[in-house]
Every structure is written in structure tokens, then in C-alpha cells.
XYZ file of C-alpha atoms in Angstrom:
442
model
C 0.000 0.000 0.000
C 1.180 3.515 -0.759
C 0.371 6.725 1.109
C -0.054 9.379 -1.596
C -0.464 12.268 0.838
C 3.261 12.741 1.544
C 6.228 13.508 -0.705
C 6.828 15.177 -4.060
C 3.586 15.122 -6.054
C 5.087 14.548 -9.513
C 7.433 11.832 -8.304
C 4.627 10.099 -6.383
C 2.338 10.155 -9.402
C 5.018 8.687 -11.655
C 5.871 6.038 -9.068
C 2.210 5.145 -8.610
C 1.171 5.318 -12.264
C 4.031 3.557 -14.061
C 2.986 0.076 -12.831
C -0.584 0.881 -13.923
C 0.702 1.943 -17.328
C 2.778 -1.202 -17.655
C -0.196 -3.346 -16.612
C -2.442 -1.616 -19.126
C 0.217 -1.880 -21.829
C 0.173 -5.629 -21.357
C -3.631 -5.706 -21.170
C -3.897 -3.795 -24.431
C -0.984 -5.739 -25.854
C -2.853 -8.993 -25.722
C -5.789 -7.319 -27.488
C -3.333 -6.248 -30.187
C -1.765 -9.720 -30.329
C -5.225 -11.333 -30.480
C -6.101 -9.186 -33.473
C -2.732 -9.697 -35.173
C -2.912 -13.488 -34.836
C -6.553 -13.569 -35.931
C -5.924 -11.293 -38.916
C -2.854 -13.155 -40.135
C -3.826 -16.770 -39.401
C -7.609 -16.755 -39.882
C -8.333 -13.758 -42.114
C -9.851 -10.300 -42.265
C -13.386 -11.672 -41.769
C -12.386 -13.144 -38.402
C -10.560 -9.928 -37.504
C -13.732 -7.981 -38.226
C -15.889 -10.432 -36.229
C -13.745 -10.157 -33.092
C -13.591 -6.380 -33.415
C -17.356 -6.097 -33.836
C -17.829 -7.898 -30.507
C -15.992 -5.277 -28.480
C -18.763 -2.622 -28.399
C -21.275 -5.175 -27.097
C -18.932 -6.392 -24.363
C -18.105 -2.822 -23.385
C -21.787 -1.887 -23.264
C -22.642 -4.805 -20.990
C -19.838 -4.171 -18.484
C -19.523 -0.375 -18.548
C -22.091 0.453 -15.872
C -20.634 -2.137 -13.493
C -17.065 -0.949 -14.047
C -18.201 2.618 -13.356
C -19.604 1.670 -9.965
C -16.390 -0.255 -9.321
C -14.356 2.857 -10.062
C -16.513 4.714 -7.544
C -15.750 2.060 -4.944
C -12.031 2.428 -5.660
C -12.293 6.172 -5.027
C -14.245 5.561 -1.782
C -11.517 3.166 -0.635
C -8.824 5.724 -1.447
C -10.682 8.417 0.512
C -11.184 6.168 3.559
C -7.568 5.098 3.350
C -6.424 8.728 3.133
C -8.532 9.453 6.239
C -6.888 6.445 8.000
C -10.277 4.752 8.631
C -9.259 1.068 8.408
C -12.667 -0.328 9.403
C -14.441 1.395 6.527
C -11.652 0.337 4.173
C -12.295 -3.326 5.044
C -16.060 -2.870 4.718
C -15.594 -1.286 1.301
C -13.380 -4.177 0.153
C -16.018 -6.758 1.092
C -18.765 -4.737 -0.532
C -17.035 -4.205 -3.880
C -16.060 -7.876 -4.133
C -19.634 -9.058 -3.504
C -20.928 -6.521 -6.007
C -18.554 -7.588 -8.789
C -19.237 -11.283 -8.245
C -23.014 -10.849 -8.372
C -22.895 -8.466 -11.323
C -20.842 -10.900 -13.397
C -23.556 -13.561 -13.140
C -26.268 -11.108 -14.181
C -24.244 -9.829 -17.162
C -23.611 -13.376 -18.418
C -27.279 -14.336 -18.145
C -28.373 -11.224 -20.046
C -25.578 -11.016 -22.594
C -25.398 -14.574 -23.947
C -28.960 -14.777 -25.338
C -28.989 -11.104 -26.412
C -25.789 -11.212 -28.504
C -27.323 -12.448 -31.818
C -30.127 -9.873 -31.562
C -27.676 -7.016 -30.985
C -25.481 -8.079 -33.911
C -28.497 -8.046 -36.211
C -29.419 -4.549 -35.014
C -25.837 -3.424 -35.645
C -26.175 -4.496 -39.295
C -23.115 -6.724 -39.029
C -22.315 -8.216 -42.460
C -23.841 -11.702 -42.681
C -20.504 -13.392 -43.387
C -19.270 -12.226 -39.957
C -22.340 -13.046 -37.876
C -21.727 -16.680 -36.796
C -18.083 -16.095 -35.854
C -18.920 -12.976 -33.864
C -21.716 -14.707 -31.937
C -19.503 -17.707 -31.073
C -16.722 -15.451 -29.831
C -18.835 -13.202 -27.656
C -20.906 -15.968 -26.065
C -17.799 -17.837 -24.900
C -16.310 -14.567 -23.621
C -19.464 -13.700 -21.667
C -19.656 -17.182 -20.153
C -16.362 -16.437 -18.376
C -17.276 -12.881 -17.388
C -17.048 -13.622 -13.648
C -13.285 -14.113 -14.040
C -12.883 -10.705 -15.660
C -15.065 -8.952 -13.072
C -13.362 -10.552 -10.060
C -9.916 -9.642 -11.370
C -11.098 -6.105 -12.076
C -12.554 -5.931 -8.557
C -9.224 -6.870 -6.993
C -7.433 -4.303 -9.157
C -9.916 -1.588 -8.091
C -9.398 -2.431 -4.424
C -5.624 -2.302 -4.735
C -5.647 1.001 -6.650
C -7.711 2.539 -3.874
C -5.103 1.376 -1.355
C -2.283 2.899 -3.398
C -0.971 -0.479 -4.615
C -0.486 -0.367 -8.368
C 2.327 -2.932 -8.631
C 0.426 -6.097 -7.738
C -2.211 -5.702 -10.520
C 0.658 -5.002 -12.925
C 2.433 -8.260 -12.070
C -0.631 -10.413 -12.606
C -1.692 -8.580 -15.750
C 1.748 -9.357 -17.218
C 1.261 -13.024 -16.333
C -2.199 -13.012 -17.952
C -0.877 -11.344 -21.105
C 2.034 -13.727 -21.633
C -0.196 -16.735 -21.016
C -2.843 -15.333 -23.375
C -0.338 -15.020 -26.223
C 0.853 -18.597 -25.683
C -2.715 -19.922 -25.596
C -3.612 -17.887 -28.712
C -0.880 -19.648 -30.649
C -1.863 -23.076 -29.297
C -5.628 -22.720 -29.793
C -5.559 -20.881 -33.154
C -2.381 -21.917 -34.943
C -1.948 -25.454 -33.563
C -5.506 -26.603 -32.787
C -7.249 -24.482 -35.445
C -10.153 -23.444 -33.203
C -10.655 -20.113 -34.980
C -12.230 -17.191 -33.134
C -13.465 -19.532 -30.399
C -9.828 -20.136 -29.494
C -9.318 -16.394 -28.945
C -12.169 -16.278 -26.416
C -10.995 -19.426 -24.584
C -7.438 -18.070 -24.387
C -8.633 -14.802 -22.829
C -10.795 -16.502 -20.180
C -8.187 -19.074 -19.180
C -5.349 -16.557 -18.925
C -7.451 -14.178 -16.793
C -8.529 -17.103 -14.612
C -4.955 -18.166 -13.886
C -4.022 -14.562 -13.041
C -7.061 -14.231 -10.750
C -6.242 -17.360 -8.764
C -2.594 -16.330 -8.451
C -3.544 -12.832 -7.282
C -5.965 -14.142 -4.624
C -3.405 -16.600 -3.226
C -0.681 -13.931 -3.173
C -2.844 -11.270 -1.530
C -4.145 -13.585 1.179
C -0.551 -14.338 2.148
C 0.912 -10.839 1.966
C -1.717 -8.096 2.395
C -2.653 -7.195 5.969
C -6.022 -5.675 4.997
C -7.154 -7.881 2.113
C -8.360 -11.424 2.817
C -10.227 -12.983 -0.095
C -11.364 -16.554 -0.317
C -13.955 -18.851 1.256
C -15.093 -16.774 4.209
C -18.092 -14.721 5.270
C -18.301 -11.423 3.392
C -20.247 -8.499 4.803
C -22.140 -6.261 2.393
C -22.240 -2.746 3.864
C -25.168 -0.808 2.397
C -23.787 2.547 3.538
C -20.476 1.958 1.792
C -22.288 0.661 -1.295
C -24.542 3.738 -1.446
C -21.466 5.956 -1.227
C -19.782 3.938 -3.976
C -22.901 4.251 -6.128
C -23.169 7.978 -5.409
C -19.627 8.514 -6.653
C -19.433 5.731 -9.215
C -22.929 5.621 -10.749
C -22.493 8.856 -12.731
C -19.261 7.424 -14.131
C -20.998 4.123 -14.821
C -23.936 5.808 -16.537
C -21.490 7.921 -18.492
C -19.611 4.822 -19.641
C -22.862 2.991 -20.393
C -24.126 5.787 -22.633
C -20.677 6.041 -24.201
C -20.823 2.297 -24.830
C -24.232 2.590 -26.483
C -22.734 5.393 -28.553
C -19.943 3.023 -29.591
C -22.604 0.541 -30.694
C -24.201 3.244 -32.833
C -20.787 4.157 -34.286
C -20.118 0.476 -34.988
C -23.462 0.271 -36.789
C -22.311 3.141 -39.000
C -18.979 1.396 -39.618
C -20.721 -1.879 -40.488
C -22.634 -0.063 -43.200
C -19.389 0.418 -45.164
C -18.666 -3.322 -45.477
C -16.155 -5.923 -44.299
C -12.988 -4.011 -45.295
C -13.960 -0.997 -43.194
C -15.066 -3.186 -40.273
C -11.732 -5.062 -40.372
C -9.750 -1.811 -40.639
C -11.649 -0.227 -37.774
C -11.266 -3.380 -35.645
C -7.467 -3.257 -36.039
C -7.099 0.523 -35.829
C -9.074 0.868 -32.594
C -6.750 -1.706 -31.003
C -3.797 0.547 -31.864
C -5.774 3.636 -30.889
C -6.638 2.171 -27.468
C -3.015 1.128 -26.982
C -1.541 4.565 -27.661
C -4.209 6.472 -25.687
C -3.902 4.143 -22.721
C -1.140 6.015 -20.801
C -3.255 9.196 -20.822
C -6.218 7.223 -19.473
C -4.005 5.532 -16.908
C -2.577 8.828 -15.680
C -6.157 10.050 -15.240
C -7.093 6.882 -13.328
C -4.021 7.167 -11.112
C -4.810 10.841 -10.549
C -8.244 9.858 -9.208
C -6.652 7.768 -6.443
C -4.083 10.507 -5.777
C -6.770 13.183 -5.536
C -9.021 10.923 -3.437
C -6.342 10.330 -0.810
C -5.212 13.956 -0.682
C -8.682 15.477 -0.519
C -9.571 12.852 2.083
C -6.637 14.226 4.101
C -7.701 17.865 3.383
C -4.663 18.552 1.180
C -6.269 20.317 -1.771
C -3.063 22.038 -2.855
C -1.402 18.658 -3.405
C -4.372 17.429 -5.453
C -4.082 20.478 -7.735
C -0.354 19.927 -8.183
C -1.092 16.344 -9.144
C -3.450 17.562 -11.865
C -0.824 19.893 -13.326
C 1.737 17.090 -13.388
C -0.742 14.743 -15.068
C -1.559 17.275 -17.790
C 2.148 17.742 -18.487
C 3.087 14.044 -18.514
C 0.167 12.764 -20.578
C 0.156 15.758 -22.938
C 3.811 15.384 -23.911
C 3.319 11.657 -24.416
C 0.319 12.148 -26.715
C 2.156 14.653 -28.901
C 5.070 12.246 -29.372
C 2.729 9.354 -30.164
C 0.843 11.440 -32.721
C 4.066 12.047 -34.636
C 4.954 8.338 -34.489
C 1.564 7.320 -35.865
C 1.778 9.836 -38.680
C 5.157 8.390 -39.729
C 4.654 4.677 -39.072
C 0.887 4.123 -39.013
C 0.742 2.124 -42.259
C 3.528 -0.161 -41.056
C 1.646 -0.773 -37.792
C -1.548 -1.614 -39.680
C 0.397 -4.191 -41.715
C 0.886 -6.195 -38.494
C -2.792 -7.150 -38.649
C -3.330 -7.835 -42.338
C -1.677 -7.669 -45.748
C -4.864 -6.446 -47.418
C -3.876 -3.013 -48.785
C -7.388 -1.574 -48.734
C -7.818 -2.513 -45.066
C -4.413 -0.967 -44.280
C -5.332 2.268 -46.091
C -8.656 2.687 -44.293
C -7.117 1.894 -40.890
C -4.246 4.330 -41.393
C -6.692 7.112 -42.263
C -8.485 6.477 -38.958
C -5.230 6.615 -36.986
C -3.776 9.815 -38.397
C -7.082 11.710 -38.234
C -7.544 10.803 -34.567
C -3.885 11.317 -33.617
C -4.092 15.020 -34.523
C -6.082 15.644 -31.340
C -4.673 13.140 -28.857
C -3.503 16.137 -26.796
C -7.140 17.216 -26.359
C -8.077 13.658 -25.370
C -5.389 13.617 -22.664
C -6.408 17.056 -21.354
C -10.074 16.066 -21.139
C -9.359 12.911 -19.158
C -6.903 14.639 -16.824
C -9.691 16.989 -15.708
C -12.172 14.122 -15.504
C -9.712 12.065 -13.423
C -9.369 14.924 -10.950
C -13.128 15.438 -10.688
C -13.768 11.730 -10.132
C -11.156 11.633 -7.382
C -12.915 14.579 -5.757
C -16.209 12.654 -5.870
C -17.790 15.201 -8.246
C -18.822 13.023 -11.167
C -22.250 14.294 -12.251
C -21.089 17.291 -14.302
C -18.369 15.322 -16.149
C -21.062 12.762 -16.940
C -23.304 15.444 -18.417
C -20.407 16.910 -20.395
C -19.493 13.500 -21.813
C -23.067 12.595 -22.748
C -23.760 15.939 -24.418
C -20.474 15.622 -26.240
C -21.295 12.149 -27.484
C -25.013 12.243 -28.239
C -25.530 15.864 -29.246
C -22.199 16.438 -31.002
C -20.235 13.319 -31.989
C -22.956 10.941 -33.180
C -24.984 13.497 -35.190
C -21.720 14.806 -36.623
C -20.597 11.262 -37.478
C -23.878 10.541 -39.250
C -23.675 13.793 -41.232
C -19.978 13.578 -42.135
C -20.087 9.862 -43.017
C -22.868 10.528 -45.539
C -20.783 13.204 -47.267
C -17.196 11.997 -46.784
C -17.503 8.255 -46.113
C -15.400 6.576 -43.394
C -13.011 9.556 -43.107
C -15.933 11.767 -42.110
C -16.878 9.218 -39.480
C -13.344 9.238 -38.063
C -13.254 13.072 -37.924
C -16.101 13.164 -35.398
C -13.829 11.686 -32.704
C -11.181 14.456 -32.396
C -13.796 17.206 -32.667
C -15.635 15.775 -29.668
C -12.416 15.510 -27.634
C -11.678 19.215 -28.058
C -15.157 20.201 -26.899
C -14.997 17.723 -24.010
C -11.698 19.189 -22.790
C -13.229 22.682 -22.830
C -16.272 21.523 -20.851
C -14.361 19.563 -18.195
C -11.758 22.322 -17.774
C -14.467 24.942 -17.314
C -16.136 22.935 -14.534
C -12.804 22.346 -12.790
C -12.077 26.094 -12.857
C -15.464 26.808 -11.237
C -14.376 24.992 -8.009
C -17.886 23.542 -7.641
C -16.341 20.099 -7.089
C -15.330 21.013 -3.534
C -17.039 19.214 -0.643
C -17.978 16.064 -2.617
C -15.683 13.517 -0.924
C -17.042 10.511 1.008
C -17.908 11.185 4.657
């Protein structure tokens, strides 16, 4: 566990965030490797099918993950206030919540998947593969949720290294299983789903065993868990706006995917590969924002507002510089990166267009999420939710529909960076108003 209320703010943030970044690099890396293996060993149709599944998965889990992020912030605030009893109650509560939610999501998602794919206008040649992949993935959802729950608990306690270690294990194992199930056994897209579930399961078991032996506060396993309604209500109060925000964003992604599907298999395959790269390169900015939430939560819990503000400034600097460098790299080497996934030149061209259009405004993306990370850590999540939803549903989606009709896929891609700029302006304006004060857990 790490106390984030003492010491140099920039150094603490870097120390706390780098394991999170490394963990997320590996998490996104196995998404990239999945897509690369699928694209090269099965074909662009399989690549498109796996990519088309992501918006559905994200939609089903987004609300739950949002509440989990709220619980992580509550834990960080209790830990900053040195209230160990409430920390333990919060740990029990979040673990029960994630376990129960995973069962509900699986029961809803498995039968609904074919219906959603039909609504999304997924090309018929991709339908069966996409349904097989997502149903296997959803059947093992409890593994993903439990691992995410443990990671949320540890982040709230200032421990970012343990999730990193087990995410690295999961990633390496996933790559090995991908090769075995796809290349050796020839299981197709089903092999990708099985590899993901098994690798996460091994990491989950290893993390539970390790934590029970080494962590003085965490004790997970076969014991009586106590669900604290007060802690849960506080987690929902802080996390539900984030969860609703992510849920509406996820539905927006479904709508965007429906627009992409309308341009055919090549565009779906290109988008499926490009968003893997896009998520990979944007991840450090998102991770800095997530780490900032824990930093802000602990420091505001200890009544150290000046340190929380310094943490924000450091985050803006670190993530902003990174995004500018990455944008230049994508502009120069984007086509080469797309060739990792497929040798189809039309797919490469479409995917590269997506990457360079979006990379022009990565700096705005990083600025927007730095402000949002601060506001979440302060417990003030309603206004950022409103800003995000207005940005998505009133600006990005209508703009995407309009531009895609006139400029094709490139018009669709242009709606992303425009929305980031407006989102950064909205979140920054609310931060400057200081209306987020007084929102921390009591």
C-alpha cells in the first residue's frame, strides 16, 4: 500500500502510475496480439468479427465498471482518512458486487448477442463467428469482473504494482494460448475467447493466493463477506455517474459500430485493427487520469487540496507530452503498424486514415481525461457525466452521421477528435469553477 499524501507530487504520481501503465500496456498488448494473430492466421473476416464484438462487451460491463471505479475512489478516501474499518467494509462490498454483477451480465448477454449483432447491421458473413466469440467470452465474465474488482481495491489502497504483475502473467499466457488454440488446434475465433478466459482465470487465482498471504487488509477466499449498504450507497453515489457515463458512451460506440458496419467488411476489419492501436496509444493518458483519481481521493480525504491540484498539473504535463510524441509516431509509421494485422492493402489504407485523423487531437483527449480524473477523485462526477453525454449524443454521433454521408469513413473518423476538443473545454471549465469542492465521502 502507498500513502499518496506525503512527498513530491510529480514523483509520487510517476511512481504510482508507471505500474498501472505497464499493466495496461500488457492488457492492451494482448488485445493487439489477439487481433494480429486472428488477422494473419484466420483472415480479415475473423478480424472484423472479433472487433465487432468489443462494443457489445463494453456496453454490458460499462455500468458495473463505473460503480467499481466509484468504490475504488471511496476506498482511497477512507484510506487517506486512515479509517481502516471502513476500508475493510468497502473491500467486502465491492467484491460481492462484482461477483453478483458478473452472473447477471452473463445471463443477459449470452442470449442477447445475436439480436444485438443483427441490429448493428453486421455483415452476414461475420455473424456466426462474432456470436460464437462473444458468447464464450461472456460465459467467463465472472473471471474478468473478479480480477477487475481486486485491481480496483488495490488502486484505492495505493498499490499499483500487484495488478501489474498479474496482468503481465495473464498477457504472456494469453499469447501462448492464442498460438496453441488458433495456430496449432485451429479453433478459430473460439480459441481467442478461450485463451482470454483461461489466462485471466490463472491470473485471478494467483492474485488471490498472493494477496491472502501478503496483504494485511485484504483477505479474499472462502469466508463470510459483509455487504455494507452505507459503503455501497457511497460507492454508487460517486461511481454511478461514471458508470452511466460509460454505459451511454458504450451505447454510442454501438451506434458508431453500426455506421462502420454499413461500409462493409474491409472498413469493419480496418476499424477493428485501428481501434486496437488507438486504445493502446491512448492508454497512458487514461491511466494517468485513473491514477490521478486515487491521488486526488487520498489527498482530498486528508484535506490537502493544494497537493491534489499539483497532481493535476503534473498529469496534464506528462500525458500531454506523451500524446504529442505518439501522434508524430503514428503519422510516420501508421501504415507499417496496420500491416501487423493484415496484408490487405485496402484494409491498411482505411485503418491508417483512422489513426492519423484521430492522432491530430490526442492532446485534447489527454487534457479532457486529466480533468475528468481529478473530478472523479474529488467525488464530483455528475457534471463530467453530463459533459461526456452531451459531447457524445448531441455532437459526436450526429456529426458522425452527417460527415459519413458526405465523406464516407473519413468523415466518421473526424467526429472523434472534434468531440475531444469540446470535451476538454467543458471539463476544464467545470474544474475552474471549483464547484467540485465538498464532494468527498464522509
